[in-house]
Amino acid sequence: MVQKKSPTKKAPPKKGGAKKKTKKKPQNGKNVLIKLAVAIILVIAAAGAVAYMANRYAPALEEAAQSQAAKTGAKAPRPAEPPKPAAAKPQPAPAAPVEKAPIKKPVYEIFDDKHIEEIPDHEPEVPEEPPVELADDRPRVAIIIDDMGYGNGIQHKFLDLPYVLTYSILPHSPDQIEIANLAHDKGRQVLLHLPMEPMQYPEVDPGPGTLLASMTTDTMMDILKEDLAAVPYIAGVNNHMGSRLTMESGALYPIFTVLKKQGLFFVDSRTTRHSVCGPSARLFQLPFAQRDVFLDHVRTEAFVEKQLKLLVSVAKKRGQAIGIGHPYKVTYKVLAARLPAVDAEVRLVPASDLVRVIK
């Protein structure tokens, strides 16, 4: 007999077995965007609510904290300070108007000789070649008016004197250009009155453009060139003060080198009897002369008249002489009164007529 097979029963699934995975349906893109927008709105709303609550209740909370701190003696926490705006750059204060310092009048010559009013003990250097014969054989006199260039009416009176005078102008003085132009227009000779160190320096300051013995050669040359360029129409140079520098041959050599190259001459004012300008000029073959008489280092009419007579006397004895005066009222008064008589005895000439190369 054929036996019927009984149907087999399926075994129940084991506990903890793997569940059948179901595939998730893909979400619609619009739904995702909506959810994202809602989330952003909620975040913004929450932030706005927090800010509102902070602004609404912060003063009350701060007041309560200060009250509690007052009771306990503790310091209340300071509220956060808002950021300070960037500090503006300070604007410079408007410059106060600069007042011009009053023009300082120059200190005139300083002398270390005690007997300069006497006839100098030097003889003029005579060139080897015979002197040129002149139609006018009167003794020749050059009168140099030093320290010109500082504003006062007396300078113009000197320029108006109808006689041959030589005007020596201080460099960097306020009226140097005007005085040089006026002298040139009148056919008068112009010199540079070169400031040099005196023995009394620095108590006595010769003024702007001074050459000092302590300077390096380069510094001295720079200052010298500025001084020479400051005054127009100069034919030569004479020293202003200089009782110290004119004793230093090492300082004079570079100065005389420049003067030689520029075709200028040098007149030694002889503010010291120990000057070595003559030997230095001879070494460089620089046209040279030196002062014979100072006219007005004592400011009285009687003294200036006496010195003017001395100048004429020296000229008659030696054939020529150089006198130096300054723009003093007393000097002008005596020259205006006495020059007609002087001009009859001697021939007034520019300083350049009396310089020579010492052989």
PDB file of N, CA and C in Angstrom, residues 180-271:
ATOM      1  N   ALA A 180      74.798 145.721  -2.011  1.00  0.00           N
ATOM      2  CA  ALA A 180      75.703 145.372  -3.104  1.00  0.00           C
ATOM      3  C   ALA A 180      75.215 145.957  -4.426  1.00  0.00           C
ATOM      4  N   ASN A 181      73.923 145.904  -4.665  1.00  0.00           N
ATOM      5  CA  ASN A 181      73.374 146.455  -5.906  1.00  0.00           C
ATOM      6  C   ASN A 181      73.564 147.971  -5.972  1.00  0.00           C
ATOM      7  N   LEU A 182      73.294 148.647  -4.846  1.00  0.00           N
ATOM      8  CA  LEU A 182      73.447 150.100  -4.834  1.00  0.00           C
ATOM      9  C   LEU A 182      74.901 150.504  -5.067  1.00  0.00           C
ATOM     10  N   ALA A 183      75.815 149.804  -4.382  1.00  0.00           N
ATOM     11  CA  ALA A 183      77.234 150.127  -4.556  1.00  0.00           C
ATOM     12  C   ALA A 183      77.662 149.874  -5.994  1.00  0.00           C
ATOM     13  N   HIS A 184      77.230 148.771  -6.550  1.00  0.00           N
ATOM     14  CA  HIS A 184      77.592 148.445  -7.935  1.00  0.00           C
ATOM     15  C   HIS A 184      77.032 149.479  -8.908  1.00  0.00           C
ATOM     16  N   ASP A 185      75.799 149.896  -8.675  1.00  0.00           N
ATOM     17  CA  ASP A 185      75.184 150.888  -9.559  1.00  0.00           C
ATOM     18  C   ASP A 185      75.922 152.225  -9.506  1.00  0.00           C
ATOM     19  N   LYS A 186      76.528 152.520  -8.360  1.00  0.00           N
ATOM     20  CA  LYS A 186      77.267 153.771  -8.216  1.00  0.00           C
ATOM     21  C   LYS A 186      78.727 153.636  -8.656  1.00  0.00           C
ATOM     22  N   GLY A 187      79.084 152.462  -9.153  1.00  0.00           N
ATOM     23  CA  GLY A 187      80.449 152.256  -9.618  1.00  0.00           C
ATOM     24  C   GLY A 187      81.443 152.052  -8.492  1.00  0.00           C
ATOM     25  N   ARG A 188      80.956 151.654  -7.300  1.00  0.00           N
ATOM     26  CA  ARG A 188      81.842 151.429  -6.157  1.00  0.00           C
ATOM     27  C   ARG A 188      82.191 149.951  -6.027  1.00  0.00           C
ATOM     28  N   GLN A 189      83.362 149.688  -5.444  1.00  0.00           N
ATOM     29  CA  GLN A 189      83.819 148.311  -5.315  1.00  0.00           C
ATOM     30  C   GLN A 189      83.185 147.644  -4.087  1.00  0.00           C
ATOM     31  N   VAL A 190      82.889 146.332  -4.253  1.00  0.00           N
ATOM     32  CA  VAL A 190      82.254 145.547  -3.196  1.00  0.00           C
ATOM     33  C   VAL A 190      83.201 144.428  -2.770  1.00  0.00           C
ATOM     34  N   LEU A 191      83.352 144.258  -1.466  1.00  0.00           N
ATOM     35  CA  LEU A 191      84.116 143.143  -0.900  1.00  0.00           C
ATOM     36  C   LEU A 191      83.189 142.279  -0.058  1.00  0.00           C
ATOM     37  N   LEU A 192      83.602 141.031   0.149  1.00  0.00           N
ATOM     38  CA  LEU A 192      82.964 140.168   1.146  1.00  0.00           C
ATOM     39  C   LEU A 192      83.694 140.360   2.467  1.00  0.00           C
ATOM     40  N   HIS A 193      82.938 140.721   3.507  1.00  0.00           N
ATOM     41  CA  HIS A 193      83.530 140.865   4.840  1.00  0.00           C
ATOM     42  C   HIS A 193      83.399 139.512   5.532  1.00  0.00           C
ATOM     43  N   LEU A 194      84.408 138.684   5.383  1.00  0.00           N
ATOM     44  CA  LEU A 194      84.349 137.272   5.758  1.00  0.00           C
ATOM     45  C   LEU A 194      84.516 137.087   7.269  1.00  0.00           C
ATOM     46  N   PRO A 195      83.500 136.542   7.967  1.00  0.00           N
ATOM     47  CA  PRO A 195      83.610 136.349   9.414  1.00  0.00           C
ATOM     48  C   PRO A 195      84.611 135.243   9.743  1.00  0.00           C
ATOM     49  N   MET A 196      85.542 135.553  10.636  1.00  0.00           N
ATOM     50  CA  MET A 196      86.540 134.581  11.080  1.00  0.00           C
ATOM     51  C   MET A 196      86.618 134.588  12.605  1.00  0.00           C
ATOM     52  N   GLU A 197      87.054 133.478  13.127  1.00  0.00           N
ATOM     53  CA  GLU A 197      87.059 133.283  14.582  1.00  0.00           C
ATOM     54  C   GLU A 197      88.017 134.253  15.280  1.00  0.00           C
ATOM     55  N   PRO A 198      87.512 134.999  16.290  1.00  0.00           N
ATOM     56  CA  PRO A 198      88.398 135.847  17.100  1.00  0.00           C
ATOM     57  C   PRO A 198      88.904 135.091  18.321  1.00  0.00           C
ATOM     58  N   MET A 199      89.856 135.642  19.007  1.00  0.00           N
ATOM     59  CA  MET A 199      90.370 135.027  20.228  1.00  0.00           C
ATOM     60  C   MET A 199      89.282 134.933  21.296  1.00  0.00           C
ATOM     61  N   GLN A 200      88.292 135.823  21.232  1.00  0.00           N
ATOM     62  CA  GLN A 200      87.261 135.879  22.271  1.00  0.00           C
ATOM     63  C   GLN A 200      86.085 134.945  21.994  1.00  0.00           C
ATOM     64  N   TYR A 201      86.147 134.160  20.924  1.00  0.00           N
ATOM     65  CA  TYR A 201      85.055 133.240  20.599  1.00  0.00           C
ATOM     66  C   TYR A 201      84.976 132.141  21.666  1.00  0.00           C
ATOM     67  N   PRO A 202      83.789 131.700  22.107  1.00  0.00           N
ATOM     68  CA  PRO A 202      82.442 132.039  21.617  1.00  0.00           C
ATOM     69  C   PRO A 202      81.768 133.206  22.336  1.00  0.00           C
ATOM     70  N   GLU A 203      82.452 133.819  23.321  1.00  0.00           N
ATOM     71  CA  GLU A 203      81.829 134.974  23.982  1.00  0.00           C
ATOM     72  C   GLU A 203      81.516 136.066  22.959  1.00  0.00           C
ATOM     73  N   VAL A 204      82.381 136.214  21.976  1.00  0.00           N
ATOM     74  CA  VAL A 204      82.150 137.154  20.878  1.00  0.00           C
ATOM     75  C   VAL A 204      81.931 136.330  19.622  1.00  0.00           C
ATOM     76  N   ASP A 205      80.746 136.455  19.038  1.00  0.00           N
ATOM     77  CA  ASP A 205      80.371 135.659  17.860  1.00  0.00           C
ATOM     78  C   ASP A 205      80.378 136.562  16.627  1.00  0.00           C
ATOM     79  N   PRO A 206      81.194 136.263  15.625  1.00  0.00           N
ATOM     80  CA  PRO A 206      81.227 137.108  14.420  1.00  0.00           C
ATOM     81  C   PRO A 206      79.961 137.048  13.578  1.00  0.00           C
ATOM     82  N   GLY A 207      79.065 136.096  13.849  1.00  0.00           N
ATOM     83  CA  GLY A 207      77.811 136.051  13.115  1.00  0.00           C
ATOM     84  C   GLY A 207      77.731 134.906  12.130  1.00  0.00           C
ATOM     85  N   PRO A 208      76.670 134.893  11.298  1.00  0.00           N
ATOM     86  CA  PRO A 208      76.476 133.792  10.342  1.00  0.00           C
ATOM     87  C   PRO A 208      77.634 133.670   9.365  1.00  0.00           C
ATOM     88  N   GLY A 209      77.951 132.417   9.028  1.00  0.00           N
ATOM     89  CA  GLY A 209      79.010 132.182   8.048  1.00  0.00           C
ATOM     90  C   GLY A 209      80.409 132.271   8.595  1.00  0.00           C
ATOM     91  N   THR A 210      80.568 132.138   9.913  1.00  0.00           N
ATOM     92  CA  THR A 210      81.898 132.273  10.516  1.00  0.00           C
ATOM     93  C   THR A 210      82.752 131.038  10.257  1.00  0.00           C
ATOM     94  N   LEU A 211      84.010 131.253   9.924  1.00  0.00           N
ATOM     95  CA  LEU A 211      84.981 130.176   9.776  1.00  0.00           C
ATOM     96  C   LEU A 211      85.728 130.016  11.099  1.00  0.00           C
ATOM     97  N   LEU A 212      85.776 128.768  11.598  1.00  0.00           N
ATOM     98  CA  LEU A 212      86.408 128.478  12.885  1.00  0.00           C
ATOM     99  C   LEU A 212      87.640 127.610  12.680  1.00  0.00           C
ATOM    100  N   ALA A 213      88.634 127.807  13.528  1.00  0.00           N
ATOM    101  CA  ALA A 213      89.869 127.031  13.423  1.00  0.00           C
ATOM    102  C   ALA A 213      89.627 125.554  13.704  1.00  0.00           C
ATOM    103  N   SER A 214      88.585 125.225  14.455  1.00  0.00           N
ATOM    104  CA  SER A 214      88.303 123.839  14.819  1.00  0.00           C
ATOM    105  C   SER A 214      87.578 123.068  13.721  1.00  0.00           C
ATOM    106  N   MET A 215      87.151 123.735  12.665  1.00  0.00           N
ATOM    107  CA  MET A 215      86.392 123.066  11.598  1.00  0.00           C
ATOM    108  C   MET A 215      87.289 122.171  10.761  1.00  0.00           C
ATOM    109  N   THR A 216      86.667 121.110  10.211  1.00  0.00           N
ATOM    110  CA  THR A 216      87.380 120.323   9.212  1.00  0.00           C
ATOM    111  C   THR A 216      87.511 121.150   7.932  1.00  0.00           C
ATOM    112  N   THR A 217      88.426 120.759   7.100  1.00  0.00           N
ATOM    113  CA  THR A 217      88.627 121.500   5.847  1.00  0.00           C
ATOM    114  C   THR A 217      87.373 121.473   4.990  1.00  0.00           C
ATOM    115  N   ASP A 218      86.696 120.313   4.926  1.00  0.00           N
ATOM    116  CA  ASP A 218      85.492 120.211   4.101  1.00  0.00           C
ATOM    117  C   ASP A 218      84.391 121.138   4.611  1.00  0.00           C
ATOM    118  N   THR A 219      84.200 121.162   5.924  1.00  0.00           N
ATOM    119  CA  THR A 219      83.177 122.039   6.494  1.00  0.00           C
ATOM    120  C   THR A 219      83.513 123.499   6.229  1.00  0.00           C
ATOM    121  N   MET A 220      84.763 123.861   6.427  1.00  0.00           N
ATOM    122  CA  MET A 220      85.180 125.242   6.206  1.00  0.00           C
ATOM    123  C   MET A 220      84.988 125.654   4.746  1.00  0.00           C
ATOM    124  N   MET A 221      85.292 124.751   3.825  1.00  0.00           N
ATOM    125  CA  MET A 221      85.153 125.071   2.402  1.00  0.00           C
ATOM    126  C   MET A 221      83.686 125.241   2.017  1.00  0.00           C
ATOM    127  N   ASP A 222      82.820 124.408   2.599  1.00  0.00           N
ATOM    128  CA  ASP A 222      81.383 124.536   2.308  1.00  0.00           C
ATOM    129  C   ASP A 222      80.860 125.892   2.769  1.00  0.00           C
ATOM    130  N   ILE A 223      81.251 126.302   3.979  1.00  0.00           N
ATOM    131  CA  ILE A 223      80.792 127.581   4.515  1.00  0.00           C
ATOM    132  C   ILE A 223      81.378 128.737   3.712  1.00  0.00           C
ATOM    133  N   LEU A 224      82.655 128.633   3.377  1.00  0.00           N
ATOM    134  CA  LEU A 224      83.309 129.692   2.603  1.00  0.00           C
ATOM    135  C   LEU A 224      82.607 129.897   1.262  1.00  0.00           C
ATOM    136  N   LYS A 225      82.291 128.808   0.573  1.00  0.00           N
ATOM    137  CA  LYS A 225      81.639 128.924  -0.732  1.00  0.00           C
ATOM    138  C   LYS A 225      80.247 129.543  -0.597  1.00  0.00           C
ATOM    139  N   GLU A 226      79.527 129.202   0.471  1.00  0.00           N
ATOM    140  CA  GLU A 226      78.221 129.825   0.702  1.00  0.00           C
ATOM    141  C   GLU A 226      78.378 131.325   0.965  1.00  0.00           C
ATOM    142  N   ASP A 227      79.404 131.689   1.736  1.00  0.00           N
ATOM    143  CA  ASP A 227      79.650 133.110   2.020  1.00  0.00           C
ATOM    144  C   ASP A 227      79.978 133.874   0.733  1.00  0.00           C
ATOM    145  N   LEU A 228      80.821 133.296  -0.087  1.00  0.00           N
ATOM    146  CA  LEU A 228      81.222 133.966  -1.325  1.00  0.00           C
ATOM    147  C   LEU A 228      80.038 134.141  -2.273  1.00  0.00           C
ATOM    148  N   ALA A 229      79.141 133.153  -2.271  1.00  0.00           N
ATOM    149  CA  ALA A 229      77.983 133.229  -3.164  1.00  0.00           C
ATOM    150  C   ALA A 229      76.891 134.150  -2.633  1.00  0.00           C
ATOM    151  N   ALA A 230      76.972 134.510  -1.355  1.00  0.00           N
ATOM    152  CA  ALA A 230      75.884 135.280  -0.734  1.00  0.00           C
ATOM    153  C   ALA A 230      75.875 136.740  -1.176  1.00  0.00           C
ATOM    154  N   VAL A 231      77.033 137.290  -1.485  1.00  0.00           N
ATOM    155  CA  VAL A 231      77.136 138.718  -1.803  1.00  0.00           C
ATOM    156  C   VAL A 231      77.534 138.879  -3.270  1.00  0.00           C
ATOM    157  N   PRO A 232      76.717 139.542  -4.069  1.00  0.00           N
ATOM    158  CA  PRO A 232      77.062 139.707  -5.489  1.00  0.00           C
ATOM    159  C   PRO A 232      78.110 140.799  -5.710  1.00  0.00           C
ATOM    160  N   TYR A 233      78.740 140.735  -6.851  1.00  0.00           N
ATOM    161  CA  TYR A 233      79.677 141.753  -7.356  1.00  0.00           C
ATOM    162  C   TYR A 233      80.968 141.866  -6.550  1.00  0.00           C
ATOM    163  N   ILE A 234      81.319 140.861  -5.745  1.00  0.00           N
ATOM    164  CA  ILE A 234      82.524 141.018  -4.928  1.00  0.00           C
ATOM    165  C   ILE A 234      83.777 140.916  -5.796  1.00  0.00           C
ATOM    166  N   ALA A 235      84.738 141.806  -5.506  1.00  0.00           N
ATOM    167  CA  ALA A 235      86.030 141.773  -6.191  1.00  0.00           C
ATOM    168  C   ALA A 235      87.097 141.137  -5.316  1.00  0.00           C
ATOM    169  N   GLY A 236      86.845 141.095  -4.009  1.00  0.00           N
ATOM    170  CA  GLY A 236      87.819 140.544  -3.083  1.00  0.00           C
ATOM    171  C   GLY A 236      87.191 140.302  -1.729  1.00  0.00           C
ATOM    172  N   VAL A 237      88.047 140.008  -0.761  1.00  0.00           N
ATOM    173  CA  VAL A 237      87.607 139.605   0.582  1.00  0.00           C
ATOM    174  C   VAL A 237      88.485 140.296   1.607  1.00  0.00           C
ATOM    175  N   ASN A 238      87.881 140.708   2.717  1.00  0.00           N
ATOM    176  CA  ASN A 238      88.679 141.053   3.902  1.00  0.00           C
ATOM    177  C   ASN A 238      88.031 140.418   5.116  1.00  0.00           C
ATOM    178  N   ASN A 239      88.807 140.207   6.159  1.00  0.00           N
ATOM    179  CA  ASN A 239      88.319 139.439   7.300  1.00  0.00           C
ATOM    180  C   ASN A 239      87.551 140.313   8.278  1.00  0.00           C
ATOM    181  N   HIS A 240      86.466 139.735   8.808  1.00  0.00           N
ATOM    182  CA  HIS A 240      85.697 140.319   9.908  1.00  0.00           C
ATOM    183  C   HIS A 240      86.150 139.615  11.177  1.00  0.00           C
ATOM    184  N   MET A 241      86.722 140.402  12.132  1.00  0.00           N
ATOM    185  CA  MET A 241      87.370 139.834  13.324  1.00  0.00           C
ATOM    186  C   MET A 241      88.511 138.932  12.869  1.00  0.00           C
ATOM    187  N   GLY A 242      88.597 137.684  13.375  1.00  0.00           N
ATOM    188  CA  GLY A 242      89.619 136.760  12.880  1.00  0.00           C
ATOM    189  C   GLY A 242      90.945 136.792  13.586  1.00  0.00           C
ATOM    190  N   SER A 243      91.014 137.382  14.777  1.00  0.00           N
ATOM    191  CA  SER A 243      92.312 137.441  15.465  1.00  0.00           C
ATOM    192  C   SER A 243      92.854 136.049  15.766  1.00  0.00           C
ATOM    193  N   ARG A 244      91.971 135.045  15.867  1.00  0.00           N
ATOM    194  CA  ARG A 244      92.432 133.659  16.078  1.00  0.00           C
ATOM    195  C   ARG A 244      92.760 132.985  14.750  1.00  0.00           C
ATOM    196  N   LEU A 245      91.838 133.047  13.808  1.00  0.00           N
ATOM    197  CA  LEU A 245      92.011 132.274  12.577  1.00  0.00           C
ATOM    198  C   LEU A 245      93.154 132.802  11.718  1.00  0.00           C
ATOM    199  N   THR A 246      93.366 134.116  11.735  1.00  0.00           N
ATOM    200  CA  THR A 246      94.431 134.668  10.893  1.00  0.00           C
ATOM    201  C   THR A 246      95.829 134.350  11.423  1.00  0.00           C
ATOM    202  N   MET A 247      95.925 133.711  12.585  1.00  0.00           N
ATOM    203  CA  MET A 247      97.212 133.236  13.086  1.00  0.00           C
ATOM    204  C   MET A 247      97.465 131.788  12.699  1.00  0.00           C
ATOM    205  N   GLU A 248      96.475 131.130  12.068  1.00  0.00           N
ATOM    206  CA  GLU A 248      96.564 129.710  11.744  1.00  0.00           C
ATOM    207  C   GLU A 248      96.822 129.541  10.245  1.00  0.00           C
ATOM    208  N   SER A 249      98.052 129.327   9.861  1.00  0.00           N
ATOM    209  CA  SER A 249      98.356 129.182   8.439  1.00  0.00           C
ATOM    210  C   SER A 249      97.681 127.956   7.847  1.00  0.00           C
ATOM    211  N   GLY A 250      97.555 126.882   8.635  1.00  0.00           N
ATOM    212  CA  GLY A 250      96.903 125.680   8.141  1.00  0.00           C
ATOM    213  C   GLY A 250      95.456 125.908   7.774  1.00  0.00           C
ATOM    214  N   ALA A 251      94.793 126.841   8.467  1.00  0.00           N
ATOM    215  CA  ALA A 251      93.403 127.183   8.135  1.00  0.00           C
ATOM    216  C   ALA A 251      93.342 128.146   6.960  1.00  0.00           C
ATOM    217  N   LEU A 252      94.358 129.010   6.826  1.00  0.00           N
ATOM    218  CA  LEU A 252      94.345 129.996   5.741  1.00  0.00           C
ATOM    219  C   LEU A 252      94.627 129.366   4.378  1.00  0.00           C
ATOM    220  N   TYR A 253      95.414 128.305   4.326  1.00  0.00           N
ATOM    221  CA  TYR A 253      95.794 127.725   3.037  1.00  0.00           C
ATOM    222  C   TYR A 253      94.590 127.324   2.184  1.00  0.00           C
ATOM    223  N   PRO A 254      93.652 126.525   2.717  1.00  0.00           N
ATOM    224  CA  PRO A 254      92.509 126.168   1.864  1.00  0.00           C
ATOM    225  C   PRO A 254      91.642 127.373   1.502  1.00  0.00           C
ATOM    226  N   ILE A 255      91.548 128.353   2.411  1.00  0.00           N
ATOM    227  CA  ILE A 255      90.771 129.566   2.107  1.00  0.00           C
ATOM    228  C   ILE A 255      91.395 130.310   0.939  1.00  0.00           C
ATOM    229  N   PHE A 256      92.700 130.507   0.993  1.00  0.00           N
ATOM    230  CA  PHE A 256      93.384 131.250  -0.061  1.00  0.00           C
ATOM    231  C   PHE A 256      93.394 130.466  -1.376  1.00  0.00           C
ATOM    232  N   THR A 257      93.353 129.140  -1.294  1.00  0.00           N
ATOM    233  CA  THR A 257      93.253 128.333  -2.516  1.00  0.00           C
ATOM    234  C   THR A 257      91.963 128.643  -3.268  1.00  0.00           C
ATOM    235  N   VAL A 258      90.861 128.713  -2.528  1.00  0.00           N
ATOM    236  CA  VAL A 258      89.561 129.008  -3.142  1.00  0.00           C
ATOM    237  C   VAL A 258      89.548 130.429  -3.705  1.00  0.00           C
ATOM    238  N   LEU A 259      90.052 131.391  -2.947  1.00  0.00           N
ATOM    239  CA  LEU A 259      90.075 132.782  -3.428  1.00  0.00           C
ATOM    240  C   LEU A 259      90.908 132.896  -4.701  1.00  0.00           C
ATOM    241  N   LYS A 260      92.029 132.193  -4.735  1.00  0.00           N
ATOM    242  CA  LYS A 260      92.882 132.222  -5.916  1.00  0.00           C
ATOM    243  C   LYS A 260      92.139 131.673  -7.134  1.00  0.00           C
ATOM    244  N   LYS A 261      91.445 130.558  -6.948  1.00  0.00           N
ATOM    245  CA  LYS A 261      90.724 129.941  -8.068  1.00  0.00           C
ATOM    246  C   LYS A 261      89.607 130.847  -8.573  1.00  0.00           C
ATOM    247  N   GLN A 262      89.004 131.622  -7.677  1.00  0.00           N
ATOM    248  CA  GLN A 262      87.890 132.478  -8.084  1.00  0.00           C
ATOM    249  C   GLN A 262      88.343 133.868  -8.527  1.00  0.00           C
ATOM    250  N   GLY A 263      89.652 134.098  -8.581  1.00  0.00           N
ATOM    251  CA  GLY A 263      90.153 135.373  -9.077  1.00  0.00           C
ATOM    252  C   GLY A 263      89.907 136.538  -8.135  1.00  0.00           C
ATOM    253  N   LEU A 264      89.877 136.273  -6.830  1.00  0.00           N
ATOM    254  CA  LEU A 264      89.636 137.311  -5.826  1.00  0.00           C
ATOM    255  C   LEU A 264      90.945 137.687  -5.140  1.00  0.00           C
ATOM    256  N   PHE A 265      90.957 138.829  -4.490  1.00  0.00           N
ATOM    257  CA  PHE A 265      92.113 139.228  -3.686  1.00  0.00           C
ATOM    258  C   PHE A 265      91.721 139.231  -2.215  1.00  0.00           C
ATOM    259  N   PHE A 266      92.734 139.398  -1.353  1.00  0.00           N
ATOM    260  CA  PHE A 266      92.479 139.381   0.089  1.00  0.00           C
ATOM    261  C   PHE A 266      93.145 140.589   0.741  1.00  0.00           C
ATOM    262  N   VAL A 267      92.366 141.294   1.575  1.00  0.00           N
ATOM    263  CA  VAL A 267      92.895 142.393   2.376  1.00  0.00           C
ATOM    264  C   VAL A 267      92.830 141.953   3.845  1.00  0.00           C
ATOM    265  N   ASP A 268      93.982 141.920   4.488  1.00  0.00           N
ATOM    266  CA  ASP A 268      94.053 141.541   5.900  1.00  0.00           C
ATOM    267  C   ASP A 268      93.659 142.752   6.752  1.00  0.00           C
ATOM    268  N   SER A 269      92.572 142.619   7.508  1.00  0.00           N
ATOM    269  CA  SER A 269      92.140 143.709   8.392  1.00  0.00           C
ATOM    270  C   SER A 269      93.088 143.897   9.566  1.00  0.00           C
ATOM    271  N   ARG A 270      93.964 142.930   9.798  1.00  0.00           N
ATOM    272  CA  ARG A 270      94.973 142.980  10.861  1.00  0.00           C
ATOM    273  C   ARG A 270      94.342 143.293  12.213  1.00  0.00           C
ATOM    274  N   THR A 271      93.466 142.375  12.633  1.00  0.00           N
ATOM    275  CA  THR A 271      92.893 142.500  13.978  1.00  0.00           C
ATOM    276  C   THR A 271      93.844 141.939  15.025  1.00  0.00           C
TER     277      THR A 271
END
